[in-house]
Coordinates of C-alpha atoms and ligand atoms in Angstrom, one line a residue:
Chain G
M20 CA -11.0 -21.5 -56.8
K21 CA -12.2 -18.4 -55.3
E22 CA -10.7 -19.6 -52.0
K23 CA -7.2 -20.0 -53.5
I24 CA -6.9 -16.6 -54.7
A25 CA -8.2 -15.4 -51.1
E26 CA -5.3 -17.4 -49.9
Y27 CA -2.8 -15.9 -52.3
F28 CA -3.7 -12.6 -51.6
F29 CA -3.3 -13.1 -47.9
L30 CA -0.2 -15.0 -48.2
I31 CA 1.3 -11.9 -50.7
C32 CA 0.4 -9.3 -47.9
S33 CA 2.0 -11.3 -45.2
L34 CA 5.4 -11.7 -47.4
I35 CA 5.3 -7.9 -47.9
S36 CA 5.5 -7.6 -44.0
I37 CA 8.1 -10.1 -43.4
G38 CA 10.0 -9.0 -46.4
A39 CA 9.8 -5.2 -45.0
V40 CA 11.3 -6.7 -41.6
A41 CA 13.8 -8.6 -43.3
L42 CA 15.3 -6.1 -45.3
I43 CA 15.3 -3.3 -42.6
C44 CA 17.3 -5.8 -40.7
F45 CA 19.7 -6.5 -43.4
F46 CA 20.4 -2.9 -44.3
I47 CA 20.7 -1.3 -40.9
F48 CA 23.3 -4.3 -39.9
R49 CA 25.2 -4.1 -43.4
G50 CA 25.0 -0.7 -43.3
A51 CA 26.7 -0.5 -39.8
Y52 CA 29.3 -2.9 -40.5
P53 CA 32.1 -0.9 -42.0
A54 CA 31.8 1.7 -39.0
V55 CA 32.2 -1.4 -36.5
Q56 CA 35.1 -2.7 -38.5
T57 CA 36.9 0.7 -38.7
V58 CA 36.4 1.9 -35.2
G59 CA 36.0 -1.7 -33.3
L60 CA 32.9 -2.7 -31.6
W61 CA 33.9 -2.1 -28.1
P62 CA 35.4 1.6 -28.7
F63 CA 32.1 2.2 -30.4
L64 CA 29.7 1.2 -27.7
T65 CA 32.0 2.3 -24.7
G66 CA 33.7 5.3 -25.9
G67 CA 32.8 8.7 -24.6
L68 CA 33.9 10.8 -27.4
W69 CA 32.2 11.4 -30.5
K70 CA 34.0 13.7 -32.5
P71 CA 33.6 13.0 -36.1
T72 CA 35.8 15.9 -37.4
D73 CA 38.8 15.7 -35.5
I74 CA 41.5 14.4 -37.0
P75 CA 41.7 11.2 -36.4
P76 CA 37.7 11.7 -35.8
L77 CA 36.5 9.6 -32.7
F78 CA 33.1 7.7 -32.5
G79 CA 31.9 6.6 -29.6
I80 CA 28.5 6.4 -28.5
F81 CA 28.3 5.6 -24.7
N82 CA 27.0 8.9 -23.5
M83 CA 24.2 8.5 -25.9
I84 CA 23.3 5.0 -24.8
V85 CA 23.2 6.1 -21.3
G86 CA 21.1 9.0 -22.2
S87 CA 18.7 6.8 -24.0
V88 CA 18.3 4.7 -21.0
Y89 CA 18.1 7.8 -19.0
V90 CA 15.3 9.3 -20.9
T91 CA 13.3 6.1 -21.2
A92 CA 13.7 5.2 -17.4
G93 CA 12.4 8.7 -16.8
A94 CA 9.6 8.3 -18.9
C95 CA 8.9 5.0 -17.3
L96 CA 8.7 6.5 -13.8
I97 CA 6.4 9.1 -15.1
G98 CA 4.5 7.4 -17.4
V99 CA 4.0 3.9 -15.9
P100 CA 2.4 4.8 -12.6
V101 CA 0.2 7.7 -14.0
G102 CA -0.8 5.2 -17.1
V103 CA -1.6 2.2 -15.1
F104 CA -3.9 3.9 -12.7
T105 CA -5.7 5.9 -15.1
A106 CA -6.2 2.5 -16.8
V107 CA -7.5 1.2 -13.4
Y108 CA -9.8 4.3 -13.5
M109 CA -11.3 3.8 -16.6
A110 CA -12.0 0.1 -16.0
K111 CA -13.4 0.3 -12.4
Y112 CA -14.0 3.5 -11.2
C113 CA -15.1 5.7 -14.0
P114 CA -18.8 6.7 -14.4
Q115 CA -20.2 5.8 -18.1
K116 CA -20.7 9.2 -18.7
I117 CA -17.0 10.3 -18.1
Y118 CA -15.7 7.1 -19.9
A119 CA -16.3 8.2 -23.7
G120 CA -15.0 11.3 -23.1
M121 CA -11.6 10.0 -21.3
S122 CA -11.7 7.2 -23.9
Q123 CA -11.7 9.9 -26.7
L124 CA -8.8 12.0 -25.0
V125 CA -6.6 9.1 -24.7
S126 CA -6.9 8.5 -28.2
L127 CA -6.3 12.2 -29.2
L128 CA -3.3 11.7 -27.0
A129 CA -2.2 9.0 -28.9
G130 CA -2.7 10.7 -32.4
I131 CA -0.6 14.0 -31.6
P132 CA 2.4 14.0 -33.7
S133 CA 5.6 14.2 -31.8
I134 CA 6.9 17.6 -32.8
I135 CA 3.5 18.8 -31.3
Y136 CA 4.8 17.3 -28.0
G137 CA 8.1 18.9 -28.6
F138 CA 6.6 22.4 -28.9
F139 CA 4.7 21.9 -25.8
G140 CA 8.1 20.8 -24.2
M141 CA 10.0 23.8 -25.3
M142 CA 7.1 26.4 -24.4
L143 CA 6.1 25.0 -21.0
I144 CA 8.4 22.3 -19.5
V145 CA 11.7 23.7 -20.6
P146 CA 11.1 27.4 -19.3
F147 CA 9.5 26.0 -16.1
I148 CA 12.6 23.8 -15.2
A149 CA 14.8 26.6 -16.0
D150 CA 13.0 28.9 -13.6
N151 CA 12.7 26.5 -10.9
F152 CA 15.8 24.7 -11.0
S153 CA 19.4 24.9 -12.5
G154 CA 20.3 25.3 -16.2
N155 CA 18.7 26.3 -19.2
G156 CA 15.6 23.8 -19.0
N157 CA 16.8 21.6 -22.1
S158 CA 17.6 18.4 -19.9
V159 CA 17.1 15.0 -19.1
L160 CA 14.4 15.6 -16.9
A161 CA 12.3 17.7 -19.7
A162 CA 12.9 14.7 -22.2
S163 CA 11.5 12.4 -19.3
I164 CA 8.4 14.2 -19.1
V165 CA 7.5 14.8 -22.6
L166 CA 8.2 11.4 -23.2
G167 CA 6.4 10.1 -20.1
V168 CA 3.4 11.8 -21.2
M169 CA 3.7 10.4 -25.0
V170 CA 3.8 7.0 -23.7
L171 CA 0.6 7.5 -21.7
P172 CA -1.9 6.3 -24.2
T173 CA 0.1 2.6 -25.4
I174 CA 0.1 2.2 -21.4
I175 CA -3.4 3.0 -20.8
K176 CA -5.2 1.4 -23.8
V177 CA -3.4 -1.9 -23.3
S178 CA -3.6 -2.0 -19.5
E179 CA -7.4 -0.9 -19.7
V180 CA -8.2 -3.5 -22.2
S181 CA -6.3 -6.4 -20.0
L182 CA -8.1 -5.1 -16.9
K183 CA -11.4 -5.2 -18.3
A184 CA -10.8 -8.6 -20.0
V185 CA -10.4 -10.4 -16.4
P186 CA -13.3 -12.2 -15.6
K187 CA -15.6 -10.6 -13.3
T188 CA -16.0 -13.5 -11.1
Y189 CA -12.6 -12.8 -9.9
Y190 CA -13.5 -9.2 -8.7
E191 CA -17.0 -10.4 -7.4
G192 CA -15.0 -13.6 -5.5
A193 CA -12.7 -11.0 -3.7
L194 CA -15.4 -8.7 -2.6
A195 CA -17.6 -11.6 -1.5
L196 CA -14.7 -12.4 0.9
G197 CA -15.3 -9.0 2.5
A198 CA -12.2 -7.4 0.5
T199 CA -12.5 -3.5 0.1
K200 CA -12.5 -2.6 -3.6
E201 CA -9.2 -1.2 -3.4
Q202 CA -8.0 -4.5 -2.1
S203 CA -10.2 -6.4 -4.8
I204 CA -8.3 -4.5 -7.6
F205 CA -4.8 -4.4 -6.1
F206 CA -4.4 -8.0 -5.1
V207 CA -6.7 -9.9 -7.5
L208 CA -7.3 -7.8 -10.7
I209 CA -3.9 -6.1 -11.1
P210 CA -2.2 -9.5 -10.6
A211 CA -4.8 -11.1 -12.9
A212 CA -4.1 -8.6 -15.8
K213 CA -0.3 -8.6 -15.1
S214 CA 1.0 -9.7 -18.4
G215 CA -1.5 -7.4 -20.4
I216 CA -0.4 -4.6 -18.3
L217 CA 3.6 -5.2 -18.5
T218 CA 2.7 -5.5 -22.5
G219 CA 1.6 -1.9 -22.3
I220 CA 4.6 -0.9 -20.6
V221 CA 7.1 -2.4 -22.8
L222 CA 5.3 -1.1 -25.8
G223 CA 5.4 2.4 -24.1
I224 CA 9.1 1.8 -23.4
G225 CA 9.6 1.0 -26.9
R226 CA 7.8 4.1 -28.2
A227 CA 10.0 6.0 -25.6
I228 CA 13.6 4.8 -26.5
G229 CA 12.5 5.4 -30.3
E230 CA 11.1 8.8 -30.0
T231 CA 13.3 11.5 -32.0
M232 CA 11.8 14.8 -32.8
A233 CA 10.2 15.7 -29.5
V234 CA 13.3 14.4 -27.6
V235 CA 15.7 16.7 -29.8
M236 CA 13.5 19.6 -29.2
V237 CA 13.6 19.7 -25.4
A238 CA 17.0 17.6 -24.3
G239 CA 19.7 19.9 -25.2
N240 CA 21.5 17.4 -27.1
A241 CA 25.1 17.8 -25.7
N242 CA 27.2 14.8 -25.9
I243 CA 28.1 14.6 -22.3
L244 CA 27.0 12.1 -19.5
P245 CA 24.5 14.1 -17.5
E246 CA 25.4 14.4 -13.7
T247 CA 21.9 15.5 -12.8
I248 CA 18.6 15.4 -14.3
F249 CA 18.7 19.0 -15.0
K250 CA 21.8 18.8 -17.4
S251 CA 21.6 18.3 -21.0
V252 CA 21.7 15.2 -22.6
R253 CA 21.9 13.4 -26.2
T254 CA 20.0 10.1 -27.2
L255 CA 20.7 7.8 -29.8
T256 CA 17.8 8.9 -32.0
A257 CA 19.0 12.4 -31.4
N258 CA 22.4 11.4 -32.3
I259 CA 21.1 10.2 -35.7
V260 CA 18.9 12.9 -36.7
L261 CA 21.1 15.9 -36.2
E262 CA 23.8 14.6 -37.9
M263 CA 22.4 12.6 -40.8
G264 CA 22.2 15.6 -43.3
Y265 CA 26.0 16.1 -43.5
A266 CA 27.7 13.1 -42.5
S267 CA 29.8 11.1 -45.1
G268 CA 32.1 8.4 -45.1
T269 CA 33.1 6.7 -41.8
H270 CA 30.7 9.4 -40.1
F271 CA 27.9 8.1 -41.9
D272 CA 28.7 4.7 -41.3
A273 CA 29.0 5.6 -37.7
I274 CA 25.3 7.1 -37.9
V275 CA 23.7 4.2 -39.2
A276 CA 25.9 1.9 -36.8
T277 CA 23.9 4.2 -34.1
G278 CA 20.5 3.3 -35.4
A279 CA 21.7 -0.5 -35.4
V280 CA 22.3 -0.2 -31.6
L281 CA 18.7 1.2 -31.5
F282 CA 17.6 -1.4 -33.2
V283 CA 19.3 -4.1 -31.0
F284 CA 17.5 -2.2 -28.1
I285 CA 13.9 -2.9 -29.9
L286 CA 15.0 -6.3 -30.5
L287 CA 15.6 -6.9 -26.9
L288 CA 12.2 -5.4 -26.0
N289 CA 10.5 -7.7 -28.5
L290 CA 12.3 -10.9 -26.8
V291 CA 11.0 -9.3 -23.3
L292 CA 7.3 -9.0 -25.2
G293 CA 7.5 -12.8 -26.2
V294 CA 8.4 -14.0 -22.8
I295 CA 5.7 -11.9 -21.0
N296 CA 3.0 -13.2 -23.5
K297 CA 4.2 -16.8 -23.1
G298 CA 4.2 -16.4 -19.4
S299 CA 0.5 -15.5 -19.6
K300 CA -0.4 -18.3 -21.2
T301 CA 0.2 -20.4 -18.1
A302 CA -0.7 -17.6 -16.1
G303 CA -0.5 -18.3 -12.5
T304 CA 1.4 -21.1 -12.8
Chain Z
M29 CA -38.9 -7.0 1.4
N30 CA -39.0 -6.0 -2.3
L31 CA -36.3 -5.8 -4.8
H32 CA -36.2 -3.9 -8.2
Y33 CA -33.8 -3.7 -11.2
G34 CA -34.6 -0.7 -12.8
A35 CA -38.2 -0.8 -13.6
F36 CA -38.4 -4.9 -13.3
H37 CA -39.9 -6.0 -9.9
A38 CA -37.8 -9.0 -9.1
L39 CA -38.7 -10.1 -5.8
H40 CA -42.0 -9.5 -4.4
N41 CA -42.9 -9.2 -0.7
V42 CA -40.5 -11.9 0.3
N43 CA -40.6 -12.3 4.0
L44 CA -38.4 -15.3 4.9
G45 CA -36.7 -16.5 8.5
I46 CA -33.3 -18.4 7.9
D47 CA -32.4 -20.5 10.8
E48 CA -28.8 -20.9 12.5
N49 CA -26.8 -24.0 12.0
E50 CA -29.4 -25.5 9.4
I51 CA -29.1 -25.7 5.7
T52 CA -31.9 -23.6 3.7
A53 CA -32.6 -24.7 0.2
F54 CA -34.0 -22.1 -2.4
I55 CA -35.6 -23.8 -5.3
G56 CA -37.7 -22.9 -8.4
P57 CA -37.6 -22.5 -12.0
S58 CA -34.9 -20.4 -13.6
G59 CA -35.2 -16.4 -13.6
C60 CA -37.5 -16.8 -10.5
G61 CA -35.1 -14.5 -8.4
K62 CA -33.3 -17.3 -6.4
S63 CA -29.7 -15.8 -7.0
T64 CA -30.9 -12.6 -6.7
L65 CA -32.0 -12.9 -2.9
L66 CA -29.2 -14.8 -2.1
K67 CA -26.8 -12.0 -3.6
S68 CA -29.0 -9.3 -1.3
L69 CA -28.1 -11.3 1.7
N70 CA -24.5 -10.1 1.4
R71 CA -25.1 -6.9 -0.4
M72 CA -23.3 -8.3 -3.9
N73 CA -26.3 -6.6 -5.4
D74 CA -24.8 -3.4 -4.4
L75 CA -22.8 -3.9 -7.4
V76 CA -25.7 -3.7 -9.9
Q77 CA -26.1 -0.1 -10.0
T78 CA -30.1 -0.5 -11.2
C79 CA -30.7 -2.6 -8.3
R80 CA -33.1 -0.9 -5.5
I81 CA -34.4 -2.6 -2.2
T82 CA -37.2 -1.8 0.0
G83 CA -37.6 -3.5 3.1
K84 CA -35.7 -5.0 5.4
I85 CA -33.1 -7.7 5.6
T86 CA -31.7 -8.4 9.1
L87 CA -28.7 -10.5 10.4
D88 CA -29.1 -11.1 14.4
G89 CA -31.2 -8.3 14.4
E90 CA -29.0 -6.1 12.7
D91 CA -30.5 -4.2 9.4
I92 CA -27.9 -5.2 6.7
Y93 CA -28.7 -2.3 4.6
G94 CA -28.4 -0.1 7.4
N95 CA -25.6 1.8 8.7
I96 CA -23.1 -1.2 9.0
D97 CA -19.7 -2.0 7.1
V98 CA -20.5 -3.8 3.9
N99 CA -17.0 -5.7 4.0
M100 CA -17.5 -6.9 7.5
L101 CA -21.1 -8.0 6.3
R102 CA -19.4 -10.1 3.4
K103 CA -16.7 -11.3 5.9
R104 CA -19.6 -12.8 8.0
M105 CA -21.6 -14.2 4.9
G106 CA -19.1 -16.1 2.8
M107 CA -20.2 -17.0 -0.7
V108 CA -19.6 -19.7 -3.3
F109 CA -20.7 -18.8 -7.0
Q110 CA -22.1 -21.2 -9.4
K111 CA -19.3 -21.4 -11.3
P112 CA -15.9 -22.1 -9.5
N113 CA -14.0 -18.9 -9.6
P114 CA -10.5 -19.3 -7.9
F115 CA -8.1 -16.4 -8.7
P116 CA -5.4 -17.0 -10.7
M117 CA -2.6 -17.6 -8.4
S118 CA -1.6 -20.5 -6.3
I119 CA -3.7 -22.6 -4.4
Y120 CA -2.1 -21.3 -1.1
D121 CA -2.7 -17.7 -2.0
N122 CA -6.4 -18.4 -3.0
V123 CA -7.2 -19.5 0.7
A124 CA -4.8 -17.1 2.3
Y125 CA -6.2 -14.1 0.4
G126 CA -9.2 -13.5 2.5
P127 CA -7.3 -13.7 5.9
R128 CA -4.4 -11.4 4.7
T129 CA -7.2 -9.0 3.3
H130 CA -8.4 -8.9 7.1
G131 CA -5.0 -8.1 8.6
I132 CA -3.5 -11.6 9.0
K133 CA 0.5 -11.1 7.9
K134 CA 2.3 -14.0 10.2
K135 CA 3.5 -16.6 8.1
S136 CA 2.9 -19.2 10.8
E137 CA -0.9 -18.0 11.3
L138 CA -1.5 -18.0 7.6
D139 CA -0.2 -21.5 7.3
R140 CA -2.5 -22.8 9.9
I141 CA -5.8 -21.2 8.6
V142 CA -5.0 -22.7 5.1
E143 CA -4.5 -26.0 6.4
E144 CA -7.6 -26.1 8.7
S145 CA -9.6 -24.5 5.8
L146 CA -8.6 -27.0 3.2
K147 CA -9.3 -29.6 5.9
N148 CA -12.7 -28.5 6.4
A149 CA -13.4 -28.3 2.9
A150 CA -12.5 -31.8 2.5
I151 CA -9.7 -31.1 -0.4
W152 CA -6.3 -30.9 1.9
D153 CA -5.3 -34.7 1.0
E154 CA -5.7 -33.9 -2.9
V155 CA -3.7 -30.4 -2.9
K156 CA -1.4 -30.7 0.2
D157 CA 1.8 -31.5 -1.9
R158 CA 0.6 -28.8 -4.6
L159 CA -0.1 -25.5 -2.5
K160 CA 2.3 -23.6 -4.7
K161 CA 0.8 -24.7 -7.8
S162 CA -1.8 -22.8 -9.7
A163 CA -5.4 -23.2 -8.4
L164 CA -6.4 -23.1 -12.2
A165 CA -4.6 -26.3 -12.8
V166 CA -7.1 -28.8 -10.7
S167 CA -10.2 -30.1 -11.7
G168 CA -13.6 -28.2 -11.5
G169 CA -14.4 -30.1 -8.4
Q170 CA -11.6 -29.5 -6.4
Q171 CA -11.9 -25.5 -7.8
Q172 CA -15.2 -25.7 -6.3
R173 CA -14.2 -27.3 -3.0
L174 CA -11.1 -24.8 -3.2
C175 CA -13.5 -21.9 -3.5
I176 CA -15.3 -23.2 -0.1
A177 CA -12.3 -23.4 1.7
R178 CA -11.4 -19.8 0.7
A179 CA -14.6 -18.9 1.8
L180 CA -14.0 -20.6 5.1
A181 CA -11.1 -19.0 5.8
V182 CA -12.7 -15.7 6.6
K183 CA -14.1 -17.4 9.0
P184 CA -17.6 -16.7 8.1
E185 CA -21.1 -17.3 10.1
V186 CA -23.4 -17.7 7.2
L187 CA -22.6 -19.5 4.0
L188 CA -24.3 -18.4 0.9
L189 CA -23.8 -21.2 -2.0
D190 CA -25.5 -20.3 -5.6
E191 CA -25.8 -23.6 -7.4
P192 CA -22.3 -25.0 -6.3
T193 CA -22.7 -28.3 -7.9
S194 CA -24.3 -27.4 -11.2
A195 CA -21.1 -27.6 -13.1
L196 CA -19.7 -30.5 -11.4
D197 CA -19.8 -34.5 -12.0
P198 CA -21.7 -36.8 -9.6
I199 CA -18.7 -37.8 -7.6
S200 CA -17.7 -34.2 -7.1
T201 CA -21.2 -33.4 -6.3
V202 CA -21.7 -36.1 -3.3
K203 CA -18.5 -34.8 -1.9
I204 CA -19.7 -31.4 -1.8
E205 CA -23.0 -32.3 -0.1
D206 CA -21.5 -34.5 2.4
L207 CA -19.2 -31.5 3.3
L208 CA -22.1 -29.3 3.3
L209 CA -23.7 -31.7 6.3
E210 CA -20.6 -31.8 7.9
L211 CA -20.3 -27.9 7.8
R212 CA -24.0 -27.7 9.3
E213 CA -22.6 -28.0 12.7
R214 CA -20.9 -24.7 12.7
Y215 CA -22.6 -22.8 10.0
T216 CA -25.6 -21.4 8.9
I217 CA -25.8 -22.6 5.0
V218 CA -28.2 -20.8 2.3
I219 CA -28.0 -23.0 -0.9
V220 CA -29.6 -22.4 -4.4
T221 CA -30.0 -25.7 -6.1
H222 CA -32.0 -26.8 -9.4
N223 CA -31.5 -30.3 -8.2
M224 CA -34.6 -31.6 -6.4
G225 CA -32.7 -34.6 -5.1
Q226 CA -30.0 -32.3 -3.4
A227 CA -32.4 -30.1 -1.9
A228 CA -34.3 -33.2 -0.2
R229 CA -31.1 -34.5 0.8
I230 CA -29.5 -31.8 2.5
S231 CA -31.8 -29.3 3.5
D232 CA -33.5 -28.7 6.6
K233 CA -35.7 -26.2 5.3
T234 CA -36.9 -25.4 1.7
A235 CA -38.1 -22.1 0.1
F236 CA -40.1 -22.5 -3.2
F237 CA -39.9 -19.5 -5.4
L238 CA -42.0 -18.7 -8.3
H239 CA -41.8 -15.3 -10.4
G240 CA -39.9 -13.5 -7.6
E241 CA -42.3 -14.7 -5.0
I242 CA -41.9 -17.5 -2.3
V243 CA -44.8 -19.5 -2.7
E244 CA -44.2 -21.8 0.0
S245 CA -41.4 -22.4 2.8
G246 CA -40.8 -24.4 5.7
L247 CA -39.4 -27.9 6.6
T248 CA -38.2 -29.6 3.6
M249 CA -39.3 -33.1 4.9
D250 CA -43.1 -31.4 4.6
I251 CA -42.5 -29.5 1.2
F252 CA -41.3 -32.4 -0.3
S253 CA -44.1 -35.1 1.2
N254 CA -46.6 -32.8 1.7
P255 CA -46.5 -29.6 -0.2
S256 CA -49.5 -27.3 0.5
D257 CA -49.7 -25.2 -2.7
R258 CA -50.2 -26.9 -6.1
K259 CA -47.3 -25.3 -7.8
T260 CA -45.0 -26.2 -5.6
E261 CA -46.0 -30.0 -5.8
D262 CA -46.3 -29.9 -9.6
Y263 CA -42.6 -28.3 -9.8
I264 CA -41.1 -30.7 -7.1
T265 CA -42.7 -33.6 -9.1
G266 CA -41.3 -32.3 -12.4
R267 CA -44.4 -31.6 -14.1
F268 CA -43.3 -27.7 -15.2
G269 CA -39.9 -25.9 -14.6
Ligands
ATP425 N1 -28.3 -7.5 -12.9 C1 -29.6 -7.5 -13.3 N2 -30.1 -6.7 -13.9 C2 -31.3 -6.6 -14.3 N3 -32.1 -7.5 -14.3 C3 -31.5 -8.8 -13.6 C4 -30.2 -9.1 -12.8 N4 -29.8 -10.0 -12.7 C5 -30.9 -10.8 -12.8 N5 -32.4 -10.3 -13.3 C6 -33.6 -10.4 -13.2 O1 -34.0 -10.6 -12.0 C7 -34.7 -12.0 -12.3 C8 -34.3 -13.1 -11.2 O2 -32.9 -13.6 -11.6 P1 -32.0 -14.5 -10.7 O3 -31.0 -14.7 -11.1 O4 -32.4 -14.3 -9.4 O5 -32.9 -15.8 -11.0 P2 -32.7 -17.5 -10.7 O6 -33.8 -17.7 -10.0 O7 -31.2 -17.4 -9.5 O8 -32.3 -18.3 -12.0 P3 -31.3 -19.3 -12.3 O9 -32.1 -20.6 -11.6 O10 -31.5 -19.2 -13.6 O11 -30.2 -19.0 -11.7 C9 -34.6 -12.6 -13.6 O12 -35.7 -12.2 -14.7 C10 -33.5 -11.6 -14.6 O13 -33.4 -11.5 -15.6
MG426 MG1 -29.2 -18.0 -10.5

């Protein structure tokens, strides 16, 4: 009897989680549908002009899709090497004493609210870019750097755990063949932890592409196709949050549809994760 | 030489010569320090932070804890572990890992080394059709011979084996024993084993360990037929340990 109650309790909790995902899926796509119907899917995705107040209004989010991809790619360029190598350091080099402190710092990094990251970008990175390069500093580069820092904890934590999960015998086996520590780490340890590290990276990408506040604060948000990394950029998330407050009618629907596109990106990333994890079960084949 | 793990005195005044082109067996009850001595020979003990060694271990007259290149030392002293530990990559890449590490890049050269090493480890015929398959997908006995092949591929002078057959079935064990007898012609072999029969069958010299000391060492024949120490006799006849 007691067991049954426990089982139902767990079942209800699971249903709540599943239900939440299903509801979100349903409402975001239903909300997006009218806009896609009025504007057309192709013009909506590939149109370069977003002029909701023109008559007739124009709703094309191509620049923002590109913008989101740019800043996310930029974040990866910075966050992946720094994150993975930090994880290697923590897993294989770091003395015990420093490790505890570093671990705490990484956790702290994960807990900092995005608006604080935004301030950090506004006060430090944006002025630095403005002073040393072209433009006013609000740019692809600024957003990439801020996001690159934001994805670090995810990449570091997941990579470190998977590096530590690699059997010690692999590492010792490599050393016993006369490989140096670095050779053992790069050609045995990291390949063995590959799927875990990739998982960390994909989770990081998910975080970067969905990040809103910090990006809005440093990206400039002009709806243009940035020609250089010093130009302003508007991401999908920025588009949503900037216009949400006053949009109505088709404009509002188009904003929801922007969210749906973002959601599709996240779904794709999850698909990739699924493939990676499937690959890890048959590791080495 | 003496070895400490922190305050624990793991090896007491060990003094042992290991001769070329012979098989030397380390026997003794669990925890007596066989693996510890074996790992000191190729300095795998360096990984244990608390490990401290006094005295001297020499290879061809050279102090291996002196001013030498540790990686070169480990290249000269191939090691095979108790549990087969192939890397999670293809059979080919496993064997090629060592040579690649030591700078061999040419495909034809690597192909040759891989084939030769697998043949020397008596596993070529069993895996030659699936060199690109994962090394984790073959049986435990094959994995262990693969690990021997991997060790041979870097052209060592000495082979250190820590209970290489303890996780294997009798048939795989016999295969590895035959293999070691063949390899003796070209390599100096040190093997740790809990299997008295194995020590008697394949080794030329035997060292009996107890509580971190070598109680007795010498010709295997003598030790097994006519041990000079009472404790050795008790151990090999199975009265304790
Ligand atoms: N890394 C280590 N740190 C501290 N003590 C250790 C370490 N490795 C081994 N020891 C201790 O040293 C002693 C000898 O260990 P060793 O592994 O050499 O024994 P062994 O003879 O190989 O035993 P077995 O037959 O069970 O493998 C044991 O008492 C063990 O507890
Ligand atoms: Mg042992």
